[in-house]
CSV table of C-alpha atoms in Angstrom, one decimal:
chain,number,residue,atom,x,y,z
A,5,MET,CA,16.0,-13.7,-44.8
A,6,ASN,CA,16.3,-10.1,-43.4
A,7,LYS,CA,18.2,-9.3,-40.3
A,8,THR,CA,15.2,-8.4,-38.2
A,9,TYR,CA,13.5,-11.7,-38.9
A,10,ARG,CA,16.7,-13.7,-38.1
A,11,LYS,CA,17.1,-11.7,-34.9
A,12,SER,CA,13.5,-12.5,-33.9
A,13,ILE,CA,13.9,-16.2,-34.6
A,14,SER,CA,17.2,-16.3,-32.6
A,15,LEU,CA,15.5,-14.6,-29.6
A,16,LEU,CA,12.6,-17.0,-29.8
A,17,ILE,CA,15.0,-20.0,-29.7
A,18,ILE,CA,16.9,-18.6,-26.8
A,19,ALA,CA,13.6,-18.0,-24.9
A,20,CYS,CA,12.4,-21.5,-25.6
A,21,LEU,CA,15.7,-23.0,-24.4
A,22,SER,CA,15.5,-20.9,-21.2
A,23,VAL,CA,12.0,-22.3,-20.5
A,24,VAL,CA,13.3,-25.8,-21.0
A,25,ILE,CA,16.2,-25.2,-18.6
A,26,VAL,CA,14.0,-23.8,-15.9
A,27,THR,CA,11.3,-26.5,-16.2
A,28,ALA,CA,13.9,-29.3,-16.3
A,29,GLN,CA,15.2,-28.4,-12.8
A,30,LYS,CA,15.3,-31.4,-10.5
A,31,VAL,CA,12.7,-31.2,-7.6
A,32,THR,CA,14.0,-32.6,-4.3
A,33,ARG,CA,11.4,-33.5,-1.6
A,34,VAL,CA,12.3,-33.2,2.1
A,35,GLY,CA,10.4,-34.1,5.3
A,36,ASP,CA,12.2,-32.2,8.0
A,37,LEU,CA,14.6,-29.3,8.8
A,38,LYS,CA,17.7,-31.5,8.8
A,39,GLU,CA,17.0,-32.8,5.3
A,40,LEU,CA,16.1,-29.3,4.1
A,41,VAL,CA,19.5,-27.9,5.2
A,42,SER,CA,21.3,-30.9,3.7
A,43,VAL,CA,19.8,-30.4,0.2
A,44,LEU,CA,20.4,-26.7,0.3
A,45,GLU,CA,24.0,-27.3,1.1
A,46,SER,CA,24.2,-29.8,-1.8
A,47,GLY,CA,23.1,-27.0,-4.2
A,48,SER,CA,19.5,-28.1,-4.9
A,49,GLN,CA,17.5,-25.3,-6.5
A,50,VAL,CA,13.8,-26.5,-6.2
A,51,ILE,CA,12.8,-28.1,-2.9
A,52,GLU,CA,9.4,-29.4,-1.9
A,53,LEU,CA,8.4,-29.7,1.8
A,54,ALA,CA,6.4,-32.8,2.3
A,55,ASP,CA,2.8,-32.2,3.5
A,56,GLY,CA,2.4,-32.1,7.2
A,57,GLU,CA,3.0,-30.0,10.3
A,58,TYR,CA,6.4,-28.5,11.1
A,59,GLN,CA,7.1,-27.4,14.6
A,60,ASP,CA,9.8,-24.9,15.7
A,61,LEU,CA,11.1,-24.3,12.2
A,62,CYS,CA,14.2,-22.1,12.8
A,63,LEU,CA,16.2,-21.5,9.6
A,64,ASP,CA,18.6,-19.1,8.0
A,65,LEU,CA,18.3,-19.3,4.3
A,66,LYS,CA,21.8,-18.0,3.5
A,67,TRP,CA,22.2,-19.7,0.1
A,68,SER,CA,21.6,-17.7,-3.1
A,69,GLY,CA,20.1,-18.6,-6.5
A,70,SER,CA,20.1,-16.4,-9.6
A,71,LYS,CA,17.3,-14.4,-11.2
A,72,GLU,CA,17.0,-17.1,-13.9
A,73,GLN,CA,17.1,-20.0,-11.5
A,74,PRO,CA,16.1,-18.9,-8.0
A,75,ILE,CA,16.1,-21.3,-5.0
A,76,VAL,CA,12.5,-22.3,-4.6
A,77,ILE,CA,11.3,-23.8,-1.4
A,78,LYS,CA,7.6,-24.7,-1.8
A,79,ALA,CA,4.9,-26.9,-0.2
A,80,GLU,CA,4.4,-30.3,-1.8
A,81,HIS,CA,0.7,-29.2,-2.1
A,82,PRO,CA,0.1,-25.5,-1.4
A,83,GLY,CA,-1.5,-25.0,2.0
A,84,LYS,CA,-0.8,-28.6,3.2
A,85,VAL,CA,2.5,-27.6,4.9
A,86,ILE,CA,1.6,-26.1,8.2
A,87,VAL,CA,4.2,-24.3,10.3
A,88,LYS,CA,3.6,-23.9,14.0
A,89,GLY,CA,5.5,-23.5,17.2
A,90,ASN,CA,8.5,-21.3,17.9
A,91,THR,CA,9.4,-20.5,14.3
A,92,SER,CA,11.9,-18.0,12.9
A,93,ILE,CA,12.9,-17.9,9.3
A,94,VAL,CA,15.6,-15.6,7.8
A,95,LEU,CA,16.0,-15.0,4.1
A,96,SER,CA,19.6,-13.6,4.1
A,97,GLY,CA,20.5,-15.0,0.7
A,98,ASN,CA,19.4,-13.6,-2.7
A,99,ASN,CA,16.9,-14.9,-5.3
A,100,ILE,CA,14.9,-17.2,-2.9
A,101,VAL,CA,11.2,-18.0,-3.3
A,102,LEU,CA,9.2,-19.3,-0.3
A,103,SER,CA,5.8,-20.5,-1.5
A,104,GLY,CA,2.6,-22.2,-0.4
A,105,ILE,CA,3.3,-22.4,3.4
A,106,ASP,CA,0.5,-22.0,6.0
A,107,PHE,CA,1.9,-20.2,9.1
A,108,ASN,CA,-1.0,-21.0,11.5
A,109,LYS,CA,-1.6,-20.7,15.2
A,110,GLY,CA,2.1,-20.7,16.2
A,111,LYS,CA,3.5,-19.6,19.6
A,112,ARG,CA,6.9,-17.8,19.9
A,113,ASP,CA,8.8,-17.2,23.1
A,114,LYS,CA,10.5,-13.9,22.2
A,115,ASP,CA,9.7,-10.7,20.3
A,116,GLY,CA,11.0,-10.2,16.8
A,117,SER,CA,10.0,-11.1,13.3
A,118,LEU,CA,8.5,-14.4,12.2
A,119,ILE,CA,10.1,-14.0,8.8
A,120,LEU,CA,13.0,-11.7,8.2
A,121,VAL,CA,13.9,-10.9,4.6
A,122,SER,CA,17.3,-9.2,4.5
A,123,GLY,CA,18.6,-10.2,1.1
A,124,GLU,CA,17.8,-9.1,-2.5
A,125,ASN,CA,15.3,-10.3,-5.1
A,126,ASN,CA,13.5,-12.6,-2.7
A,127,ARG,CA,9.9,-13.5,-2.9
A,128,LEU,CA,7.3,-14.6,-0.3
A,129,THR,CA,4.3,-15.8,-2.2
A,130,ASN,CA,1.1,-17.9,-1.9
A,131,CYS,CA,1.4,-18.2,1.9
A,132,ARG,CA,-1.1,-17.6,4.8
A,133,PHE,CA,-0.3,-16.0,8.1
A,134,ARG,CA,-2.9,-16.1,10.8
A,135,ASN,CA,-3.2,-16.2,14.6
A,136,TYR,CA,0.6,-16.4,15.1
A,137,ASN,CA,0.6,-14.4,18.3
A,138,GLN,CA,1.7,-15.0,21.9
A,139,VAL,CA,4.4,-12.3,21.8
A,140,THR,CA,4.8,-8.9,20.2
A,141,GLY,CA,6.6,-8.8,16.9
A,142,VAL,CA,6.1,-8.3,13.2
A,143,TRP,CA,5.2,-11.3,11.1
A,144,VAL,CA,7.3,-10.2,8.1
A,145,GLN,CA,10.3,-7.9,8.5
A,146,LEU,CA,11.0,-6.8,4.9
A,147,ASN,CA,14.5,-5.3,4.7
A,148,GLY,CA,17.1,-5.7,1.9
A,149,ARG,CA,16.2,-4.6,-1.6
A,150,TYR,CA,13.9,-5.6,-4.5
A,151,ASN,CA,12.0,-8.1,-2.5
A,152,ARG,CA,8.3,-9.0,-3.0
A,153,VAL,CA,5.4,-10.2,-0.9
A,154,ASP,CA,2.5,-11.3,-3.1
A,155,HIS,CA,-0.7,-13.4,-3.0
A,156,CYS,CA,-0.4,-13.9,0.8
A,157,TRP,CA,-3.1,-13.8,3.5
A,158,PHE,CA,-2.7,-11.9,6.8
A,159,GLU,CA,-5.3,-12.3,9.4
A,160,GLY,CA,-6.0,-12.4,13.2
A,161,LYS,CA,-3.1,-10.6,14.7
A,162,THR,CA,-3.9,-9.7,18.3
A,163,SER,CA,-0.3,-9.1,19.4
A,164,GLY,CA,1.5,-5.8,19.0
A,165,ALA,CA,3.4,-4.6,15.9
A,166,SER,CA,2.5,-4.6,12.2
A,167,TYR,CA,2.0,-7.5,9.9
A,168,ILE,CA,4.7,-6.2,7.6
A,169,ASN,CA,7.5,-3.8,8.6
A,170,ILE,CA,10.1,-2.2,6.4
A,171,ASP,CA,13.3,-0.6,7.6
A,172,VAL,CA,14.9,1.8,5.1
A,173,PRO,CA,18.7,1.9,4.4
A,174,LYS,CA,20.6,5.2,4.5
A,175,SER,CA,20.8,5.3,0.7
A,176,GLY,CA,19.6,3.4,-2.4
A,177,GLY,CA,16.1,2.6,-1.2
A,178,ASN,CA,14.3,-0.7,-0.8
A,179,HIS,CA,12.3,-0.9,-4.0
A,180,HIS,CA,10.0,-3.6,-2.6
A,181,LEU,CA,6.7,-4.7,-4.1
A,182,VAL,CA,3.7,-5.7,-1.9
A,183,ASP,CA,0.9,-6.8,-4.1
A,184,TYR,CA,-2.3,-9.0,-4.4
A,185,ASN,CA,-2.4,-9.7,-0.6
A,186,TYR,CA,-5.3,-9.8,1.8
A,187,PHE,CA,-5.2,-8.0,5.1
A,188,SER,CA,-7.7,-8.0,8.0
A,189,ARG,CA,-7.0,-7.2,11.6
A,190,PRO,CA,-9.1,-6.8,14.8
A,191,PRO,CA,-8.6,-3.7,17.0
A,192,LEU,CA,-5.5,-3.8,19.1
A,193,GLY,CA,-6.6,-1.0,21.5
A,194,LYS,CA,-3.3,0.8,21.3
A,195,ASN,CA,-0.7,2.1,19.0
A,196,GLY,CA,1.2,-0.5,16.9
A,197,GLY,CA,-1.7,-2.2,15.2
A,198,SER,CA,-1.2,-1.2,11.6
A,199,ALA,CA,-1.1,-3.6,8.8
A,200,MET,CA,2.2,-2.2,7.5
A,201,ARG,CA,4.8,0.3,8.6
A,202,ILE,CA,7.2,1.6,6.0
A,203,GLY,CA,10.1,3.4,7.8
A,204,HIS,CA,10.6,4.9,11.2
A,205,GLY,CA,11.1,8.4,12.7
A,206,SER,CA,14.8,7.9,12.3
A,207,MET,CA,14.3,7.1,8.6
A,208,ALA,CA,11.8,9.7,7.7
A,209,LYS,CA,14.2,11.6,5.3
A,210,ARG,CA,15.3,8.4,3.5
A,211,TYR,CA,13.8,7.3,0.2
A,212,CYS,CA,12.3,3.8,0.3
A,213,TYR,CA,10.5,3.5,-3.1
A,214,THR,CA,8.2,0.7,-2.0
A,215,THR,CA,5.0,0.1,-4.0
A,216,VAL,CA,1.9,-1.3,-2.4
A,217,GLU,CA,-0.7,-2.2,-5.0
A,218,PHE,CA,-3.7,-4.4,-5.8
A,219,ASN,CA,-4.2,-5.4,-2.1
A,220,LEU,CA,-7.5,-5.9,-0.3
A,221,PHE,CA,-7.7,-4.4,3.2
A,222,GLU,CA,-11.0,-5.6,4.7
A,223,ASP,CA,-12.0,-4.6,8.2
A,224,CYS,CA,-8.3,-3.9,8.8
A,225,SER,CA,-8.9,-2.0,12.0
A,226,GLY,CA,-6.0,-2.6,14.3
A,227,GLU,CA,-5.5,1.1,15.0
A,228,SER,CA,-6.0,4.6,13.5
A,229,GLU,CA,-3.3,4.0,10.8
A,230,ILE,CA,-4.2,1.2,8.4
A,231,MET,CA,-0.7,1.7,7.0
A,232,SER,CA,1.9,4.1,8.2
A,233,SER,CA,4.5,5.6,5.8
A,234,LYS,CA,7.4,7.1,7.6
A,235,SER,CA,9.8,7.4,4.7
A,236,CYS,CA,10.0,9.0,1.2
A,237,GLY,CA,8.9,8.1,-2.3
A,238,ASN,CA,6.4,5.3,-1.5
A,239,THR,CA,3.5,4.5,-3.8
A,240,PHE,CA,0.0,3.2,-2.8
A,241,ARG,CA,-2.2,2.4,-5.8
A,242,TYR,CA,-5.1,0.1,-7.0
A,243,ASN,CA,-5.9,-1.1,-3.4
A,244,THR,CA,-9.3,-1.5,-1.9
A,245,PHE,CA,-10.0,-0.4,1.7
A,246,LEU,CA,-13.3,-1.9,2.8
A,247,ASN,CA,-14.8,-1.1,6.2
A,248,CYS,CA,-11.3,-0.3,7.7
A,249,LYS,CA,-11.6,1.8,10.9
A,250,GLY,CA,-8.6,4.0,10.2
A,251,ALA,CA,-6.8,5.8,7.4
A,252,LEU,CA,-3.8,5.3,5.1
A,253,SER,CA,-1.3,7.6,6.8
A,254,LEU,CA,1.5,9.5,5.1
A,255,ARG,CA,2.9,10.1,8.6
A,256,GLN,CA,6.4,11.4,7.8
A,257,GLY,CA,8.6,11.7,4.7
A,258,VAL,CA,7.9,13.4,1.4
A,259,GLU,CA,6.8,12.6,-2.2
A,260,GLY,CA,4.3,9.8,-1.4
A,261,ILE,CA,1.7,8.9,-4.0
A,262,VAL,CA,-1.8,7.7,-3.2
A,263,GLU,CA,-3.3,6.8,-6.6
A,264,SER,CA,-6.4,5.1,-7.8
A,265,ASN,CA,-7.6,3.4,-4.6
A,266,TYR,CA,-11.1,2.6,-3.3
A,267,PHE,CA,-11.9,3.7,0.2
A,268,ILE,CA,-15.4,2.4,1.0
A,269,SER,CA,-17.6,1.7,4.0
A,270,ASN,CA,-21.0,0.1,3.8
A,271,GLU,CA,-21.5,0.4,7.6
A,272,GLU,CA,-24.0,2.9,8.9
A,273,GLY,CA,-23.5,5.7,11.4
A,274,LYS,CA,-20.2,6.7,12.9
A,275,ASN,CA,-18.3,3.8,11.4
A,276,ARG,CA,-14.8,5.4,12.1
A,277,CYS,CA,-13.7,4.4,8.6
A,278,GLY,CA,-11.4,7.0,7.0
A,279,GLY,CA,-9.5,7.7,3.9
A,280,VAL,CA,-6.0,9.4,3.8
A,281,ALA,CA,-4.2,11.2,6.5
A,282,VAL,CA,-1.5,13.5,5.1
A,283,ARG,CA,1.5,15.1,6.9
A,284,SER,CA,4.7,16.6,5.6
A,285,ARG,CA,5.3,17.8,2.0
A,286,LYS,CA,5.1,17.1,-1.7
A,287,HIS,CA,2.6,14.3,-1.5
A,288,LEU,CA,0.0,13.5,-4.2
A,289,VAL,CA,-3.4,12.1,-3.6
A,290,VAL,CA,-4.9,11.5,-7.1
A,291,ASN,CA,-7.8,9.6,-8.7
A,292,ASN,CA,-9.2,7.9,-5.5
A,293,TYR,CA,-12.8,7.0,-4.7
A,294,PHE,CA,-14.1,7.8,-1.2
A,295,SER,CA,-17.6,6.7,-0.2
A,296,GLY,CA,-19.6,6.1,3.0
A,297,LEU,CA,-16.8,7.1,5.3
A,298,ALA,CA,-17.1,8.6,8.8
A,299,PRO,CA,-13.7,8.9,10.4
A,300,LYS,CA,-13.5,9.3,14.2
A,301,LYS,CA,-11.5,12.6,13.8
A,302,GLY,CA,-10.8,14.9,10.9
A,303,GLY,CA,-12.1,14.5,7.4
A,304,VAL,CA,-12.0,11.8,4.8
A,305,VAL,CA,-8.8,13.3,3.6
A,306,SER,CA,-7.1,15.1,6.5
A,307,PHE,CA,-4.1,17.3,6.6
A,308,GLY,CA,-2.3,17.2,10.0
A,309,SER,CA,-1.1,20.2,11.9
A,310,ALA,CA,2.6,20.4,12.9
A,311,SER,CA,4.5,20.7,16.2
A,312,PRO,CA,7.8,22.6,16.8
A,313,SER,CA,11.2,21.0,16.5
A,314,ASP,CA,12.3,19.2,19.6
A,315,PRO,CA,16.1,19.1,20.4
A,316,LYS,CA,15.6,15.9,22.3
A,317,ARG,CA,14.3,14.2,19.2
A,318,LEU,CA,17.2,15.5,17.2
A,319,ALA,CA,19.6,14.1,19.8
A,320,MET,CA,18.0,10.7,19.4
A,321,GLY,CA,18.5,10.7,15.6
A,322,LEU,CA,14.9,11.4,14.8
A,323,ILE,CA,13.5,14.2,12.7
A,324,GLY,CA,13.1,17.3,14.9
A,325,ALA,CA,9.3,17.7,14.7
A,326,HIS,CA,7.3,14.7,15.8
A,327,PHE,CA,4.5,16.0,13.6
A,328,PRO,CA,6.2,17.7,10.6
A,329,LYS,CA,4.9,20.8,8.8
A,330,THR,CA,2.3,19.9,6.2
A,331,ALA,CA,2.5,22.0,3.0
A,332,GLU,CA,2.9,21.8,-0.8
A,333,ASN,CA,0.5,18.8,-1.2
A,334,THR,CA,-1.6,18.2,-4.3
A,335,ILE,CA,-5.1,16.7,-4.2
A,336,ALA,CA,-6.5,16.0,-7.7
A,337,HIS,CA,-9.2,14.1,-9.5
A,338,ASN,CA,-10.7,12.4,-6.4
A,339,PHE,CA,-14.4,11.6,-6.0
A,340,PHE,CA,-16.0,12.0,-2.6
A,341,VAL,CA,-19.6,10.6,-2.6
A,342,ASN,CA,-22.1,10.4,0.3
A,343,ASN,CA,-19.5,10.4,3.1
A,344,ARG,CA,-20.7,11.2,6.7
A,345,SER,CA,-17.8,13.5,7.5
A,346,VAL,CA,-16.0,16.5,6.0
A,347,SER,CA,-14.5,15.5,2.7
A,348,ILE,CA,-11.3,17.6,3.2
A,349,ASP,CA,-10.0,18.8,6.5
A,350,VAL,CA,-7.2,21.4,6.1
A,351,ILE,CA,-6.8,22.0,9.8
A,352,ASN,CA,-6.9,18.6,11.5
A,353,ASP,CA,-5.9,18.2,15.1
A,354,LEU,CA,-4.7,21.8,15.5
A,355,GLY,CA,-3.9,22.5,19.2
A,356,HIS,CA,-3.7,18.8,20.1
A,357,ARG,CA,-0.4,17.5,21.5
A,358,ASN,CA,1.5,20.8,20.9
A,359,LYS,CA,0.4,21.0,17.2
A,360,VAL,CA,0.5,24.7,16.7
A,361,PHE,CA,1.2,25.1,13.0
A,362,PRO,CA,-1.7,24.6,10.6
A,363,PRO,CA,-1.2,23.2,7.1
A,364,ASP,CA,-0.4,25.7,4.4
A,365,SER,CA,0.3,25.9,0.6
A,366,MET,CA,-2.2,23.2,-0.5
A,367,PHE,CA,-3.4,22.6,-4.0
A,368,PHE,CA,-6.9,21.2,-5.0
A,369,PHE,CA,-7.6,20.4,-8.6
A,370,HIS,CA,-10.6,18.8,-10.4
A,371,ASN,CA,-12.1,17.0,-7.4
A,372,VAL,CA,-15.8,16.1,-7.2
A,373,MET,CA,-17.6,16.2,-3.8
A,374,VAL,CA,-21.2,15.0,-3.4
A,375,GLY,CA,-23.2,14.6,-0.2
A,376,GLY,CA,-25.0,16.3,2.7
A,377,THR,CA,-22.1,17.0,4.9
A,378,PRO,CA,-20.0,20.2,4.5
A,379,HIS,CA,-17.1,19.3,2.3
A,380,ILE,CA,-14.2,21.5,3.4
A,381,LYS,CA,-12.9,22.6,6.8
A,382,LYS,CA,-10.2,25.2,7.0
A,383,HIS,CA,-8.7,27.7,9.4
A,384,THR,CA,-10.5,31.0,10.1
A,385,GLU,CA,-7.2,32.7,9.5
A,386,SER,CA,-5.6,33.0,6.1
A,387,GLN,CA,-4.2,29.8,4.5
A,388,TYR,CA,-2.7,29.6,1.1
A,389,LEU,CA,-5.1,27.2,-0.6
A,390,VAL,CA,-5.4,26.9,-4.4
A,391,PHE,CA,-8.6,25.6,-6.0
A,392,GLU,CA,-9.1,24.9,-9.7
A,393,GLY,CA,-11.8,22.9,-11.5
A,394,ASN,CA,-13.4,21.5,-8.3
A,395,VAL,CA,-17.2,21.0,-8.1
A,396,PHE,CA,-19.5,20.2,-5.2
A,397,GLN,CA,-23.1,19.4,-4.5
A,398,GLY,CA,-24.4,20.2,-1.1
A,399,SER,CA,-22.5,22.5,1.2
A,400,SER,CA,-19.0,23.6,0.4
A,401,GLY,CA,-18.1,24.4,4.0
A,402,ILE,CA,-16.2,27.5,2.8
A,403,ASN,CA,-17.0,30.4,0.5
A,404,PRO,CA,-17.1,29.0,-3.1
A,405,ASN,CA,-14.8,30.6,-5.6
A,406,LYS,CA,-14.0,30.3,-9.2
A,407,GLY,CA,-12.1,27.1,-8.6
A,408,LEU,CA,-14.7,25.6,-6.3
A,409,LYS,CA,-18.2,25.7,-7.9
A,410,GLU,CA,-21.6,24.3,-6.9
A,411,MET,CA,-23.0,22.0,-9.6
A,412,LYS,CA,-25.7,19.4,-10.0
A,413,VAL,CA,-23.9,16.1,-10.2
A,414,LYS,CA,-26.0,13.2,-11.6
A,415,LEU,CA,-25.0,9.9,-10.1
A,416,LYS,CA,-25.4,6.4,-11.5
A,417,ASP,CA,-25.5,3.5,-9.0
A,418,GLU,CA,-23.5,0.6,-10.4
A,419,GLU,CA,-23.8,-2.0,-7.6
A,420,GLN,CA,-20.7,-1.2,-5.5
A,421,VAL,CA,-19.8,2.3,-6.7
A,422,PHE,CA,-21.4,5.5,-8.0
A,423,THR,CA,-20.3,7.0,-11.2
A,424,VAL,CA,-21.0,10.4,-12.6
A,425,LYS,CA,-23.6,10.4,-15.4
A,426,ASN,CA,-23.1,14.0,-16.6
A,427,LEU,CA,-19.3,13.8,-16.7
A,428,LYS,CA,-19.1,15.9,-19.8
A,429,SER,CA,-20.7,18.9,-18.1
A,430,LEU,CA,-18.0,19.0,-15.4
A,431,PRO,CA,-15.1,21.4,-15.8
A,432,ALA,CA,-12.4,20.4,-18.4
A,433,ALA,CA,-9.2,19.1,-16.8
A,434,ASP,CA,-6.0,21.1,-17.4
A,435,ILE,CA,-3.4,18.8,-15.8
A,436,SER,CA,-0.6,21.3,-16.6
A,437,THR,CA,-1.6,23.3,-13.6
A,438,TRP,CA,-0.9,20.6,-11.1
A,439,LYS,CA,1.7,18.6,-13.0
A,440,LYS,CA,4.3,21.3,-12.3
A,441,ASN,CA,3.8,20.6,-8.5
A,442,LEU,CA,5.4,17.1,-8.9
A,443,THR,CA,9.1,16.2,-9.0
A,444,LYS,CA,10.6,14.3,-11.9
A,445,GLY,CA,10.8,11.3,-9.7
A,446,MET,CA,7.1,11.4,-8.9
A,447,LEU,CA,6.1,11.8,-12.5
A,448,LYS,CA,8.1,8.7,-13.4
A,449,ARG,CA,6.3,6.7,-10.7
A,450,LEU,CA,2.8,8.0,-11.6
A,451,ASP,CA,0.7,5.4,-13.3
A,452,PHE,CA,-2.2,7.8,-13.9
A,453,ASP,CA,-2.4,8.5,-17.6
A,454,LEU,CA,-2.5,12.3,-17.8
A,455,LYS,CA,-3.3,12.4,-21.5
A,456,LYS,CA,-6.6,10.5,-21.2
A,457,VAL,CA,-8.2,12.7,-18.5
A,458,LYS,CA,-10.7,15.1,-20.0
A,459,SER,CA,-12.8,16.3,-17.0
A,460,SER,CA,-13.0,16.5,-13.2
A,461,GLY,CA,-13.4,13.5,-11.0
A,462,VAL,CA,-11.9,10.0,-11.1
A,463,TYR,CA,-10.8,8.4,-14.3
A,464,TYR,CA,-11.9,4.7,-14.8
A,465,SER,CA,-9.6,2.7,-17.1
A,466,PRO,CA,-10.9,-0.2,-19.1
A,467,GLN,CA,-11.1,-3.3,-16.9
A,468,GLY,CA,-7.7,-5.1,-16.6
A,469,LYS,CA,-5.7,-2.1,-17.9
A,470,ARG,CA,-3.6,0.1,-15.7
A,471,GLY,CA,-3.6,3.9,-15.8
A,472,GLY,CA,-6.9,4.6,-14.1
A,473,LEU,CA,-9.2,3.4,-11.3
A,474,GLN,CA,-9.6,-0.4,-11.5
A,475,GLN,CA,-12.5,-2.6,-10.3
A,476,ILE,CA,-13.1,-3.0,-6.5
A,477,LEU,CA,-11.1,-6.0,-5.3
A,478,GLN,CA,-12.7,-9.0,-3.7
A,479,ARG,CA,-11.3,-11.9,-1.8
A,480,LYS,CA,-11.1,-14.1,-4.9
A,481,ASP,CA,-8.8,-11.5,-6.5
A,482,VAL,CA,-6.1,-11.7,-3.8
A,483,GLY,CA,-4.3,-14.1,-1.5
A,484,PRO,CA,-3.2,-17.7,-2.0
A,485,ASN,CA,-4.6,-19.7,-4.9
A,486,TRP,CA,-5.3,-22.7,-2.6
A,487,MET,CA,-7.8,-20.9,-0.3
C-alpha cells in the first residue's frame, strides 16, 4: 500500500469519526429562560427551545463552544419559536449558533440592538425578523470578528436605524459574511432607513473586510442608500436588487468591490430605483447588470462630488471631508440596458451642500450601454477620464472617442434579463489595462475570473458556479427554509 493511499484512508477515517462525534451530541430541550441558562452553565452544547411564544427574552450568551462543536441554540421546530416583547440578546461568547427563531411583532422600551453579536465565529441563521419596532435601534448589531448572518428574513422595519449595523475595530477588520438573506423595507421618510450600514464616519479609514453576497433586496426602499459602506475593503457580489428605490452606496472608505450583481426595476416611469453611488477612491464596480432604473438624482452609477475638509469634523474624530474626494475608481464590464436615466454620472450633486470638487481620475473599461437616454454626463471643464473598449447604442452624452464607440448591439430577451447576441463583435477585452488599477488585496478578493473574459459586457458563468454573473435570485433562493 503506498503512502498516499494510506494517508487518504487515514483522513477518511478521521473525517468519519468527526461526523460521528458531532452527530452524537446530546440535545437538551428547554422551555423557558431559566432552564436555558441552567443548561448552558452545565455545559450543554446543543439546546432546543420548545415550541411556543417567549416574552421579554433578555440573555447574554457568554459561553463559548469550539469550531468543531459550537454551542447550538435552535428552535424545536424552525419557525415555531416566536420571540416577542422587550427582548435583547447578546452573543458575547465565541462559536455560538442561533437558529430557527421567529422574532415577530415585538415591542422594546429603549433604543439599541435587538441582537448584539460581539464575539467571534458566531452564526445567526434560519431566523425571521419582522415588525419589531416601537423604538429606534438596529435589529442586528454585528461586531466582533468572523461572524455570519445567513438565510434570514428582514422585513417591515418602520423605526429608525438599519436592519444590520457593523462597527469596525481600529485594526484587524471584521471579516463578516452576510449571505442568502432577504431584505425588504418600506420608506422611512428620513435618513437612517438603510438595510445595512458598514462602518461610520469615525471608522471610514478602517478596513472591515465584510462580504455581502447572494442576498435578495426586494423593494428595499427605506432611504436613498440601500446599503451604506463607510469603511474600507468590503465586497458586495452576487446580490439581486429588485425595485429598490435607492442605491448601493460606497459612501466613505476605499477599495470597495461591487461585483456581479443584478440591479433591476420592472416598474414604469420615474421609479427612483438606482444602481451604485460611488465616493472616495480605489473602488471597483465590475460585471454588474443594470436595467430599467430611473434614480431620483444622478445616474445609474453615480460618482459624488466632494466637500472641503472641516476642522470641526476632525476634532470629533471623523474624516475631515463629510463628502470625500472621488477619484481613481474603475468601472469595468458592466451592462446598462434600457435604463431611464443617465448610465454614468461623473459629476453628481456638484454644488449641493458645499460639494465643490468634481470627481476626477476615473477609468471606464469594456462597458456596454444600450438605451434611449444619453449614457454619460460629465463636467464641461476638463476631467481626467480614461475610456477603453466601451460601446454604446443610442446617445453617448459626450463626444465619442476611440475607447467609447457607437455600435449596433443585438439583444436577446431571456425572460428576466437581456443578453447580447452579437457578443463576438464587441471589442476584445484586455484586462491588463485595468488590472493594474487594483491593489494586491483587491485582486485576492475578486471572484471575477479574469482569464475567461473575452469581450466587453458582463460575463455569465455556468449556473451554480462562481466567477461570473449568477442567476437572478428569487425568494425561494434565500431566507429561512421553513417559510
